[in-house]
PDB file of C-alpha atoms in Angstrom:
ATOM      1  CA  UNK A  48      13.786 -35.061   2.568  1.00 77.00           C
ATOM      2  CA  UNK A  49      13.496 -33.364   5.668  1.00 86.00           C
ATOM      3  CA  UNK A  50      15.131 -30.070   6.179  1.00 90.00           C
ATOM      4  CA  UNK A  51      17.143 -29.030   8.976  1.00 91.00           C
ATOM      5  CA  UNK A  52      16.344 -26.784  11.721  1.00 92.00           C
ATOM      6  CA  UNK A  53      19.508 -24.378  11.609  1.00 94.00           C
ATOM      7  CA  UNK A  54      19.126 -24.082   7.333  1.00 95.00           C
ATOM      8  CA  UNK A  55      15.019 -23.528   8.220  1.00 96.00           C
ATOM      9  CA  UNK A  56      16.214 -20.766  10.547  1.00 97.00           C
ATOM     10  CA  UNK A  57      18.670 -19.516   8.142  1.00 97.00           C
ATOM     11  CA  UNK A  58      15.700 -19.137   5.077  1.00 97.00           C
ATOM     12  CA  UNK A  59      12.437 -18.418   7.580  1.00 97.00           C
ATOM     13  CA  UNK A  60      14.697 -15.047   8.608  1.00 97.00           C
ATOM     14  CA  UNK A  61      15.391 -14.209   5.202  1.00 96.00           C
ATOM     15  CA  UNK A  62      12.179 -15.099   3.603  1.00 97.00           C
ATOM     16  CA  UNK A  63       9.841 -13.121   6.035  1.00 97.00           C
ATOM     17  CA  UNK A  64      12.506 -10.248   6.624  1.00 96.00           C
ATOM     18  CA  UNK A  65      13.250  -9.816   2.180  1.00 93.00           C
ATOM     19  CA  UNK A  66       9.365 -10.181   1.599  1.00 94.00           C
ATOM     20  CA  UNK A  67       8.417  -7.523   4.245  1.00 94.00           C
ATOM     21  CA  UNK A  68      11.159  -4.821   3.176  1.00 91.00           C
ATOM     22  CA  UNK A  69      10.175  -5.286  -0.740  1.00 88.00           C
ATOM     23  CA  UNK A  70       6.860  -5.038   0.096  1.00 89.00           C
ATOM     24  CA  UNK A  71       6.114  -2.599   3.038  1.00 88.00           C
ATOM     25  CA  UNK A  72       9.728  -0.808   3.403  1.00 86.00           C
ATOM     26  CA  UNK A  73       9.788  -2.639   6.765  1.00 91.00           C
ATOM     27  CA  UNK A  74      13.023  -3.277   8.434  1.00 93.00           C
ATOM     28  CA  UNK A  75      13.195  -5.504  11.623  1.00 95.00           C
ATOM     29  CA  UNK A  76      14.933  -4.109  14.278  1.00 95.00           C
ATOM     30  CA  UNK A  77      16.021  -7.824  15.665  1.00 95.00           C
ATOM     31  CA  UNK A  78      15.960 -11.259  14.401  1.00 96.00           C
ATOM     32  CA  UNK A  79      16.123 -14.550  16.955  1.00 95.00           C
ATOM     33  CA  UNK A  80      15.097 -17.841  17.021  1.00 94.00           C
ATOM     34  CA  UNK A  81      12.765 -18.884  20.057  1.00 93.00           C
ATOM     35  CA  UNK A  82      12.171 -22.258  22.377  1.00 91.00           C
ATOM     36  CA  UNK A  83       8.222 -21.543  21.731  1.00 87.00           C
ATOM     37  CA  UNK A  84       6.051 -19.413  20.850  1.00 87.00           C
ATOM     38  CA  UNK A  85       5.104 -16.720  24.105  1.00 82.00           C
ATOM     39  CA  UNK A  86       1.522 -17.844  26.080  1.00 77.00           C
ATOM     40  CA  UNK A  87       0.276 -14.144  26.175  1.00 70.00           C
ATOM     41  CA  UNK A  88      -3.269 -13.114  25.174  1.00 60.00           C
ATOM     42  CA  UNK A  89      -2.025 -10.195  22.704  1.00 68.00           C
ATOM     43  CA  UNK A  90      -4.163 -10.085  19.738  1.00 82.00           C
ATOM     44  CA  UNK A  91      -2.756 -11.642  16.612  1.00 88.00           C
ATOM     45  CA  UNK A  92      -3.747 -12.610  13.009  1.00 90.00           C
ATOM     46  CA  UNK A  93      -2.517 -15.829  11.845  1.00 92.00           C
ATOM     47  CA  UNK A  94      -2.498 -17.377   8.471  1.00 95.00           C
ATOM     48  CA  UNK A  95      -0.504 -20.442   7.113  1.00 96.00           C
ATOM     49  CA  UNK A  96       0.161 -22.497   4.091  1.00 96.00           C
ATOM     50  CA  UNK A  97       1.138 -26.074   3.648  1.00 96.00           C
ATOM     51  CA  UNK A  98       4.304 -27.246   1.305  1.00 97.00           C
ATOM     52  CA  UNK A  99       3.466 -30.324  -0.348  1.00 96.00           C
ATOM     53  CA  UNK A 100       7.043 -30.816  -2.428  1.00 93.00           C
ATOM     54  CA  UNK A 101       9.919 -31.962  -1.782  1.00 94.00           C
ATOM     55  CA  UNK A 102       8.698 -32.223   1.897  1.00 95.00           C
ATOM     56  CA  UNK A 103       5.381 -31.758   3.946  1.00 96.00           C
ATOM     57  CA  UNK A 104       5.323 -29.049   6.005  1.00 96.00           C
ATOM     58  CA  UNK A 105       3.349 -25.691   7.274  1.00 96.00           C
ATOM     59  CA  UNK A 106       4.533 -22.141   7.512  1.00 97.00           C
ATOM     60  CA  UNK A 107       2.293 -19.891  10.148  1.00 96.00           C
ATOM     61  CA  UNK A 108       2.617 -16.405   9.989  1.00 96.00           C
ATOM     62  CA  UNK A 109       1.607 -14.457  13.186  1.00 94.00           C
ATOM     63  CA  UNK A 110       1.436 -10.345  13.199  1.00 93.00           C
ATOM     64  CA  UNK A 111       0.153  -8.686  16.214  1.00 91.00           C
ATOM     65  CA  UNK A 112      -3.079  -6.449  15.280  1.00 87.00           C
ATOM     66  CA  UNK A 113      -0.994  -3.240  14.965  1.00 87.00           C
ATOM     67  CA  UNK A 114       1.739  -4.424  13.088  1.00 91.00           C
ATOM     68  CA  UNK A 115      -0.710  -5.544  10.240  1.00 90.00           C
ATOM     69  CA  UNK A 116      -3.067  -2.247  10.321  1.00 87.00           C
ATOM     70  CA  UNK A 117       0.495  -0.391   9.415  1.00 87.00           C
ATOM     71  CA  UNK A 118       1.690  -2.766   7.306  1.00 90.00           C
ATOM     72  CA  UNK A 119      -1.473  -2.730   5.192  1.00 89.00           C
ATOM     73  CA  UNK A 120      -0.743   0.811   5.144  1.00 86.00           C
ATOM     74  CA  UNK A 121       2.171   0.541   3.896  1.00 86.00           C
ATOM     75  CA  UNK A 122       1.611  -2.033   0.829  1.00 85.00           C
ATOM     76  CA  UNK A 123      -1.755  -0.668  -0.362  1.00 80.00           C
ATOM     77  CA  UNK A 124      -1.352   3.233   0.355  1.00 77.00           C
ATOM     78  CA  UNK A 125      -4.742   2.532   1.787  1.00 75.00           C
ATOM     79  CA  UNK A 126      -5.502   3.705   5.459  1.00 77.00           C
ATOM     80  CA  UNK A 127      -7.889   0.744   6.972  1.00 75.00           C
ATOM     81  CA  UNK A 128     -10.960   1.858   8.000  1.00 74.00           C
ATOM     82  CA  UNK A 129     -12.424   0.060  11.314  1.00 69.00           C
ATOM     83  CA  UNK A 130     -12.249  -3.441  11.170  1.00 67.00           C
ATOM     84  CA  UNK A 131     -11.874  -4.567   8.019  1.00 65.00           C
ATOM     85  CA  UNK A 132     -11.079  -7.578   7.652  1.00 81.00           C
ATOM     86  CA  UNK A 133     -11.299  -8.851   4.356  1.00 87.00           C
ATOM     87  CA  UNK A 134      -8.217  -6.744   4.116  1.00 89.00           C
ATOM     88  CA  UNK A 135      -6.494  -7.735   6.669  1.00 90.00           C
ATOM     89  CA  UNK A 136      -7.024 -11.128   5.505  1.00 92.00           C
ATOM     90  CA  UNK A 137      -5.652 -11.086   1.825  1.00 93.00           C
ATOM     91  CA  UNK A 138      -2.595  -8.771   2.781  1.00 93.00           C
ATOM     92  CA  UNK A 139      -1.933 -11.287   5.656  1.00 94.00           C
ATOM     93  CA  UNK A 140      -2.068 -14.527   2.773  1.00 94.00           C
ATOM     94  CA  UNK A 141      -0.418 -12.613   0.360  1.00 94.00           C
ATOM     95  CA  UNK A 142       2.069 -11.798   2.383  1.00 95.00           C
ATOM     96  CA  UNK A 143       2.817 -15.274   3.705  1.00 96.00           C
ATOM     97  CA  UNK A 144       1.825 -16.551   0.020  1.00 94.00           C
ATOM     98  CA  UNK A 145       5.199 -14.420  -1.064  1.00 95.00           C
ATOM     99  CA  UNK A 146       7.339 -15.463   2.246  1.00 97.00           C
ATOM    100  CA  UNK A 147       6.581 -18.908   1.304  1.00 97.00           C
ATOM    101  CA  UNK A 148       8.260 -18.662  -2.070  1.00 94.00           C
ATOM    102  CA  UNK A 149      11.177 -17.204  -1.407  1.00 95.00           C
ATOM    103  CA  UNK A 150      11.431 -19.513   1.920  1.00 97.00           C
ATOM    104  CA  UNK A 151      11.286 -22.371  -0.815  1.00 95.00           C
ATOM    105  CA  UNK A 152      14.038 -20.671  -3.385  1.00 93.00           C
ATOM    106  CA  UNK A 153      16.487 -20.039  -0.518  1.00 94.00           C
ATOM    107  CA  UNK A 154      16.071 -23.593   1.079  1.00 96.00           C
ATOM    108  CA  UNK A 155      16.630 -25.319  -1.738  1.00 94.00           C
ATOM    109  CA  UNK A 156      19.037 -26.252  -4.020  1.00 90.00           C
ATOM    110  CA  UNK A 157      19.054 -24.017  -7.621  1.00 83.00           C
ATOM    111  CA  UNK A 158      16.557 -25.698  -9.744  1.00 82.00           C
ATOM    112  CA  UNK A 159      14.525 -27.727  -7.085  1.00 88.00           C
ATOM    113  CA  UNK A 160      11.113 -28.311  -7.840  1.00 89.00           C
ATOM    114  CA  UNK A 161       8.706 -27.373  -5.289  1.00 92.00           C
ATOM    115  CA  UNK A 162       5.017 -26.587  -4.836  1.00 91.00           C
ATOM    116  CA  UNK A 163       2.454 -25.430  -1.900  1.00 93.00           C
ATOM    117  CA  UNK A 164      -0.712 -24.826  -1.133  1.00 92.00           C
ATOM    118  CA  UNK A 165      -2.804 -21.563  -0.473  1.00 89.00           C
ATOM    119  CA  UNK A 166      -2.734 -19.409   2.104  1.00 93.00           C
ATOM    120  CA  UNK A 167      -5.616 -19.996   4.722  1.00 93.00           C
ATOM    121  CA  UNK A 168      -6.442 -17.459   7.362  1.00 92.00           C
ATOM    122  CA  UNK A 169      -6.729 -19.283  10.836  1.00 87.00           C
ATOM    123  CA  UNK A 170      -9.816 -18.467  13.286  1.00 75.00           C
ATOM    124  CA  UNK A 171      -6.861 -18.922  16.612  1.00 74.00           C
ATOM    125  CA  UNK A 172      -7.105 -16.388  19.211  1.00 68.00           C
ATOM    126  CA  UNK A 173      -7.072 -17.933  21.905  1.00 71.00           C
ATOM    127  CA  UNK A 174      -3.477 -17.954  23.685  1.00 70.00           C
ATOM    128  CA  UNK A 175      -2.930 -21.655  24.497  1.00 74.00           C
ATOM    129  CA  UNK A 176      -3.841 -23.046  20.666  1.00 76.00           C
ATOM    130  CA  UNK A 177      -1.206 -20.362  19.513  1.00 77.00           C
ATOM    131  CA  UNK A 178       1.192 -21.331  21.569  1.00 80.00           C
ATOM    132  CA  UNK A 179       0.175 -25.006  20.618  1.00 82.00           C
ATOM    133  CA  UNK A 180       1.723 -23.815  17.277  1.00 85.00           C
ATOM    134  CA  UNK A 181       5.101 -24.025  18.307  1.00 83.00           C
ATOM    135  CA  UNK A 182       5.393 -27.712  19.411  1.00 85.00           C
ATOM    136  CA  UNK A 183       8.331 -29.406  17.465  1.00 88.00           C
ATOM    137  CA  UNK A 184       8.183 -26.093  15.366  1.00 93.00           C
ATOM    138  CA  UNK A 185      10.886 -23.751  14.282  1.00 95.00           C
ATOM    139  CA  UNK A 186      10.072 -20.359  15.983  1.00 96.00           C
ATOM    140  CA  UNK A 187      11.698 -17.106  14.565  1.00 96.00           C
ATOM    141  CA  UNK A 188      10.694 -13.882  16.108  1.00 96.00           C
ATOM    142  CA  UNK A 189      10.972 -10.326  14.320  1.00 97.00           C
ATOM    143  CA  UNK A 190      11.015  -7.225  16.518  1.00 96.00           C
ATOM    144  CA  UNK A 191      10.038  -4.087  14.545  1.00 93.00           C
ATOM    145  CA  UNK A 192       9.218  -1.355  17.135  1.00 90.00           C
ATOM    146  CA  UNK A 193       6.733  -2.536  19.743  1.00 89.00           C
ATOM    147  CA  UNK A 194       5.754  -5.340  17.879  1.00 91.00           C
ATOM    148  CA  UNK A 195       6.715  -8.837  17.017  1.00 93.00           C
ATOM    149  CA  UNK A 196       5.715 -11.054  14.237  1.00 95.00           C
ATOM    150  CA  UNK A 197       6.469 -14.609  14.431  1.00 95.00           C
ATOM    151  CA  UNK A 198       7.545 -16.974  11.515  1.00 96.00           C
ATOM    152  CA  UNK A 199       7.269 -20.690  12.551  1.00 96.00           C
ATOM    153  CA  UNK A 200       7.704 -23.669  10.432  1.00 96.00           C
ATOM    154  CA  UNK A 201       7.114 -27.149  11.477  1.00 94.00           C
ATOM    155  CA  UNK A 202       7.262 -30.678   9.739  1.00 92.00           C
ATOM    156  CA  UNK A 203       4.214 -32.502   8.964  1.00 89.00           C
TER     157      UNK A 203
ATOM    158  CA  UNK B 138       2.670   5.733 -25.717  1.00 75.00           C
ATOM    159  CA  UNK B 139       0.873   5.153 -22.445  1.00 89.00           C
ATOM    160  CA  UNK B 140       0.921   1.323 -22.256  1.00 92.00           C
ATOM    161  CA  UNK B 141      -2.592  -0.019 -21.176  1.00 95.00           C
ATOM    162  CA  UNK B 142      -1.802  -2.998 -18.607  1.00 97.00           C
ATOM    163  CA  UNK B 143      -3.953  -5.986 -17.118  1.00 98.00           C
ATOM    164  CA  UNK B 144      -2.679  -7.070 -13.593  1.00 98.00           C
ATOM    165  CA  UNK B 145      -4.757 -10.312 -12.994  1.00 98.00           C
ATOM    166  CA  UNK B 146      -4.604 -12.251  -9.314  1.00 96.00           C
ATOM    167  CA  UNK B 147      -7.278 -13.386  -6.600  1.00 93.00           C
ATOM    168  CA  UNK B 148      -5.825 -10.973  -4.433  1.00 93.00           C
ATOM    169  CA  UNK B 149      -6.579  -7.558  -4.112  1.00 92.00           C
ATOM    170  CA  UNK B 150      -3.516  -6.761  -2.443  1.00 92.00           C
ATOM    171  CA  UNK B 151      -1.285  -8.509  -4.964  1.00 94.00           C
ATOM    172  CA  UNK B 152      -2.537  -6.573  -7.497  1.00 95.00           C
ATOM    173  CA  UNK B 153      -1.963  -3.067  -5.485  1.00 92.00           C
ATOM    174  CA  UNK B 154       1.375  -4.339  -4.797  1.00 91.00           C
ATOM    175  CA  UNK B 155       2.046  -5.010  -9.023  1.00 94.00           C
ATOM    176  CA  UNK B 156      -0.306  -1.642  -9.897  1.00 92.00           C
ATOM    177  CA  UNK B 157       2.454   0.292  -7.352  1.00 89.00           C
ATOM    178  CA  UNK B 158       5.476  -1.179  -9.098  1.00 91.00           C
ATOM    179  CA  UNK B 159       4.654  -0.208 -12.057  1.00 92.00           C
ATOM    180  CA  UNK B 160       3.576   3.361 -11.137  1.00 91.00           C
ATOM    181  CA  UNK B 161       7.157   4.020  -9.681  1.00 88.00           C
ATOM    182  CA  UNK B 162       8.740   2.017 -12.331  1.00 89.00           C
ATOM    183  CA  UNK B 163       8.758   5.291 -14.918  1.00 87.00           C
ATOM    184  CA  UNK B 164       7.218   3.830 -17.614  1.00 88.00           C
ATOM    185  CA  UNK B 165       4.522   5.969 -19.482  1.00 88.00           C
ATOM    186  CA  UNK B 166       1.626   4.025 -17.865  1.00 90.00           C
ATOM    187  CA  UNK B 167      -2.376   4.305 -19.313  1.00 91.00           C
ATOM    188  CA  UNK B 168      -5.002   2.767 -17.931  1.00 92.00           C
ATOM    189  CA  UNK B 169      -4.695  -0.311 -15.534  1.00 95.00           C
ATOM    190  CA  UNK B 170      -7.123  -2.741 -15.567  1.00 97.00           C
ATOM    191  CA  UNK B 171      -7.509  -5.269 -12.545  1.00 98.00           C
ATOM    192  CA  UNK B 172      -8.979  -9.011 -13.066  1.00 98.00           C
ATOM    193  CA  UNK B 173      -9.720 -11.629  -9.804  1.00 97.00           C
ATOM    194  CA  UNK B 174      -8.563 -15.051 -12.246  1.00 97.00           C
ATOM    195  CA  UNK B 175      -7.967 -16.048 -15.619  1.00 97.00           C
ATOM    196  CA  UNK B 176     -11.583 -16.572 -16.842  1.00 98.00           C
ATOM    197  CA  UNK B 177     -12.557 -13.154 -15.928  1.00 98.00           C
ATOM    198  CA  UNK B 178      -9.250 -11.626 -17.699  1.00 98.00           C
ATOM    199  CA  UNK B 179     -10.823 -13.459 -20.770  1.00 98.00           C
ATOM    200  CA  UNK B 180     -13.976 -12.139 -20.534  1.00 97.00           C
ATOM    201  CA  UNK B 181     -12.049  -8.573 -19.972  1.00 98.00           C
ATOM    202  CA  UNK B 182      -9.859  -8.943 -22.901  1.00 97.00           C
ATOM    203  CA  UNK B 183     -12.711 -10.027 -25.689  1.00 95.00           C
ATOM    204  CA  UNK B 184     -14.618  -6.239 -24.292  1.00 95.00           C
ATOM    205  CA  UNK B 185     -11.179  -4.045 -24.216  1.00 96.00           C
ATOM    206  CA  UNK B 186      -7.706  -3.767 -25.839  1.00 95.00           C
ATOM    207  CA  UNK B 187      -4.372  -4.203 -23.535  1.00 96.00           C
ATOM    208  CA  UNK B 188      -0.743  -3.702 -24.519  1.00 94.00           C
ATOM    209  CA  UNK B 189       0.447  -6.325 -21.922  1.00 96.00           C
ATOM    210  CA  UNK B 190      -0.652  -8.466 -19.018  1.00 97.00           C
ATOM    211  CA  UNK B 191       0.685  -9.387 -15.788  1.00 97.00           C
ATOM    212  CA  UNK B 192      -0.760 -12.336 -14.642  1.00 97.00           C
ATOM    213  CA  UNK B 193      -0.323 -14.714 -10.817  1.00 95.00           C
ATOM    214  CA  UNK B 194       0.032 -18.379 -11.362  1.00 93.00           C
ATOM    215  CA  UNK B 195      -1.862 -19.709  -8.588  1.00 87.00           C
ATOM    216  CA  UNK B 196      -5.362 -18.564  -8.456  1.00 90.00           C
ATOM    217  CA  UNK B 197      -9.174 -20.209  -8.546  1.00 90.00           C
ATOM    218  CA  UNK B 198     -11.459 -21.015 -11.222  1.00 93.00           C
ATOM    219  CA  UNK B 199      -8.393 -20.543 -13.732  1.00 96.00           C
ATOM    220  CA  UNK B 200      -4.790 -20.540 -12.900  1.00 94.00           C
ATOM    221  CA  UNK B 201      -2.421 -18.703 -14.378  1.00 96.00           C
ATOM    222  CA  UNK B 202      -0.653 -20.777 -16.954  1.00 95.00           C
ATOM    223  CA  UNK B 203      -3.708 -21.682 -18.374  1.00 97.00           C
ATOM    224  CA  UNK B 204      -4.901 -18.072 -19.238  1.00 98.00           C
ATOM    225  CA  UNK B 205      -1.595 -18.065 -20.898  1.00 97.00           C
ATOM    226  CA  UNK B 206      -1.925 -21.235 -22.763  1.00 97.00           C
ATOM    227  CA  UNK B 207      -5.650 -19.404 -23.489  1.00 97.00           C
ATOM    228  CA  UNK B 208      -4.136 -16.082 -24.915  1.00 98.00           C
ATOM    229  CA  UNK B 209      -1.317 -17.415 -27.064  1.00 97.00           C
ATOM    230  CA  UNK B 210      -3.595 -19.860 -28.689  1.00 97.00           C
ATOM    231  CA  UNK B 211      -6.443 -16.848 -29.432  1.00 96.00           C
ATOM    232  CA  UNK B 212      -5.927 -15.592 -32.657  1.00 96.00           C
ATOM    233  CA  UNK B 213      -7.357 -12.468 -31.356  1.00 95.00           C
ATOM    234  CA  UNK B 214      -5.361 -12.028 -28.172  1.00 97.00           C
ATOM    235  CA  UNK B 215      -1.793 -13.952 -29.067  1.00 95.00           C
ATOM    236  CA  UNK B 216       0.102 -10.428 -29.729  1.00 95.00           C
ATOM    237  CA  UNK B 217      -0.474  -9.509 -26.166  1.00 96.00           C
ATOM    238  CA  UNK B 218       2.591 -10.323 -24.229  1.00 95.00           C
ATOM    239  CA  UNK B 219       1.970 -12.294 -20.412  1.00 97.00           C
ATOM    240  CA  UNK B 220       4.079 -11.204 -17.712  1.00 97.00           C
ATOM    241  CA  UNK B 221       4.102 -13.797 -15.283  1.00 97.00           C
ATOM    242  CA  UNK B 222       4.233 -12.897 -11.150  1.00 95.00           C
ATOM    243  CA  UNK B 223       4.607 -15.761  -8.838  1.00 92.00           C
ATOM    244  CA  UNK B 224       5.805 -17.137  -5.611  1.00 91.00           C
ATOM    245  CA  UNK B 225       5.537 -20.470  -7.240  1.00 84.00           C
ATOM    246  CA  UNK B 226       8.877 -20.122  -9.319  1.00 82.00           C
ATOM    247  CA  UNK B 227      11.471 -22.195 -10.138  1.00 82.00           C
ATOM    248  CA  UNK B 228      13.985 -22.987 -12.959  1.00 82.00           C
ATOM    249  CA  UNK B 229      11.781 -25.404 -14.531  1.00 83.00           C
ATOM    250  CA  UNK B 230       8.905 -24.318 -13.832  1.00 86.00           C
ATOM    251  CA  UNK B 231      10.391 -20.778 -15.457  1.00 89.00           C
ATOM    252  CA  UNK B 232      11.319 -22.690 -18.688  1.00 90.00           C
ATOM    253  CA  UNK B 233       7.858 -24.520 -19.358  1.00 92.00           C
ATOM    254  CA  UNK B 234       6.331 -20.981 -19.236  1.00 95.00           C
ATOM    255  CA  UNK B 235       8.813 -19.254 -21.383  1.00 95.00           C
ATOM    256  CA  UNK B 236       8.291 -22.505 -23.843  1.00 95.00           C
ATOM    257  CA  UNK B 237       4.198 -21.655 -23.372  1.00 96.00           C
ATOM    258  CA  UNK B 238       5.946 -18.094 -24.543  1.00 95.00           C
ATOM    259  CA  UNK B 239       5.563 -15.921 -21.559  1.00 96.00           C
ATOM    260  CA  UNK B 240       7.502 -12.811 -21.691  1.00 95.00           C
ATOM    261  CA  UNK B 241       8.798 -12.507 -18.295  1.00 95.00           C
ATOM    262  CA  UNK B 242       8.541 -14.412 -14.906  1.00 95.00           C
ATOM    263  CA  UNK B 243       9.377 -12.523 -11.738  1.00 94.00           C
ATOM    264  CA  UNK B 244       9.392 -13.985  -8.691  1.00 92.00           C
ATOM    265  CA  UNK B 245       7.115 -12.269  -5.574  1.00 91.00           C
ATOM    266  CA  UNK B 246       7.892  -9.575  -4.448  1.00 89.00           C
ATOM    267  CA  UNK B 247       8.338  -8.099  -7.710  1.00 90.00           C
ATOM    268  CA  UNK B 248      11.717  -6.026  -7.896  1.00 89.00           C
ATOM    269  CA  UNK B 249      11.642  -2.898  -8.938  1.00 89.00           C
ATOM    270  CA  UNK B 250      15.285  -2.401 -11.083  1.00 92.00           C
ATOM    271  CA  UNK B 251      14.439  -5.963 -12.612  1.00 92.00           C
ATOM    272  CA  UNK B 252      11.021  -4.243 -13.571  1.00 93.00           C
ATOM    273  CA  UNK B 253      12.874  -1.124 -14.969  1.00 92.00           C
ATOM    274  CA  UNK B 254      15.339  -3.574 -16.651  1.00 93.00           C
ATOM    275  CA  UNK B 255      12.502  -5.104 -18.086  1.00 92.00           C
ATOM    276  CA  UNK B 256      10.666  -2.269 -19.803  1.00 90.00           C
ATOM    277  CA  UNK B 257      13.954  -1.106 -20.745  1.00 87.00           C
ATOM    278  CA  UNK B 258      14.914  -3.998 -22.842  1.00 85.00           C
ATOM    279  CA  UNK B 259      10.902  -5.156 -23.748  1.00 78.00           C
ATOM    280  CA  UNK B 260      11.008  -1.543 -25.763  1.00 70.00           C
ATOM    281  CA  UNK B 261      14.040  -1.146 -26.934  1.00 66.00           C
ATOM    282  CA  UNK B 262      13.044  -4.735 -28.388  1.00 62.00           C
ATOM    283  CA  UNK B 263       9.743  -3.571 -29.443  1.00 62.00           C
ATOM    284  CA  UNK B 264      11.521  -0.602 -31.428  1.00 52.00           C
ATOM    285  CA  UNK B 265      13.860  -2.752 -33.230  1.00 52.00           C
TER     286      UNK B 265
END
């Protein structure tokens, strides 16, 4: 099976916005689906994870460097001191690790089986291989203040 | 009773995420132990006694079901009831592990009133 873009739209918005209330109280300010994915040299992290069952595809998960020193505030209690980025990198995969699930539960039928991969953490900083993301991809933006974080899902 | 708890998953976050659920949760909480897989809960179990554990599904070295399967065949450690804490749920997947006699599944992220409604029933239960 391959799913369709407007249902992939429909659970990428509720997957990333459910998983990042329940976990850091964060509530996006706007929602919207995008052409692409914007050719600007902000500073992001990026993780993804592949879904094997019932079809092949990859989830990317892109926070601006801000967004994810707050939000790691906000799920661990813990203020983050410098750089650290063995933080920042298992709050980032766990994070996507849980947006994956429920992206899975609400595309799917009741009862589906399903399975993915884990999270990996992708060394990408450089504008033009981000945006290189987005080709043939599903592109959701979520505003929340200054920042946006960008859900994108594409077929493999 | 304080209830002495086991959170095991390869994430450090994931298990500050289940340790702060259970804090606001309102149940009479003792000491919470933390474990990176299912080998090293093991190894953590044989040195020191837990009322329950909450345990991820996908992790390295060993996953989740199988430090499950490990616990409820121990003679020692089979009384200890496994919560399970996944992304990786679904119905069927749900009914093998409460066949392999887990106590719980929740899906991530954990909900709090389904934790409350949890404890609530797991001790009424446990009172008779």
């Amino acid at each position: 099976m391959k799913p369709e873009k407007p249902q992939v739209a429909n659970s990428l918005e509720t997957a990333v916005s459910e998983s990042l209330e329940g976990l850091a109280f964060i509530e996006f300010d706007t929602v919207e689906m995008r052409p692409e994915l914007p050719k600007e040299s902000n500073e992001y992290y990026i993780s993804s994870i592949e879904i094997f069952t019932p079809f092949k595809g990859k989830i990317f998960l892109i926070c601006p460097e801000q967004f994810m020193e707050n939000t790691i505030e906000a799920i661990t209690g813990q203020e983050l001191e410098g750089n650290d980025n063995p933080i920042i990198v298992d709050t980032l995969n766990e994070l996507l690790n849980t947006i994956c699930g429920r992206f899975m539960i609400d595309l799917l039928p009741a009862e589906s089986e399903f399975d993915f991969g884990l999270p990996i953490f992708e060394n990408i900083s450089h504008e033009h291989e981000i945006f290189e993301i987005s080709k043939d991809a599903v592109v959701m933006a979520f505003c929340y203040e200054d920042n946006t974080v960008y859900g994108v899902f594409k077929c493999l | 009773m304080s209830i002495k708890i086991l959170i095991v998953d390869d994430s450090s976050t994931a298990r500050s995420i289940v340790k702060r659920a259970l804090e606001i949760s309102g149940i009479d909480l003792g000491n919470v132990g933390e474990a990176t897989d299912g080998k090293n809960a093991l190894e953590i179990l044989k040195e020191t006694k837990y009322d329950l554990v909450f345990t991820d599904l996908n992790m390295p070295v060993m996953d989740g079901e199988q430090l499950l399967k490990r616990i409820k065949s121990s003679p020692k450690l089979n009384e200890i009831p496994v919560v399970v804490v996944s992304s990786m749920t679904n119905k069927s997947r749900e009914n093998k592990l409460l066949q392999e006699h887990a106590e719980k599944i929740f899906s991530k992220p954990i909900s709090l009133p389904e934790l409350q409604e949890f404890f609530e029933t797991y001790f009424v239960d446990e009172r008779g």
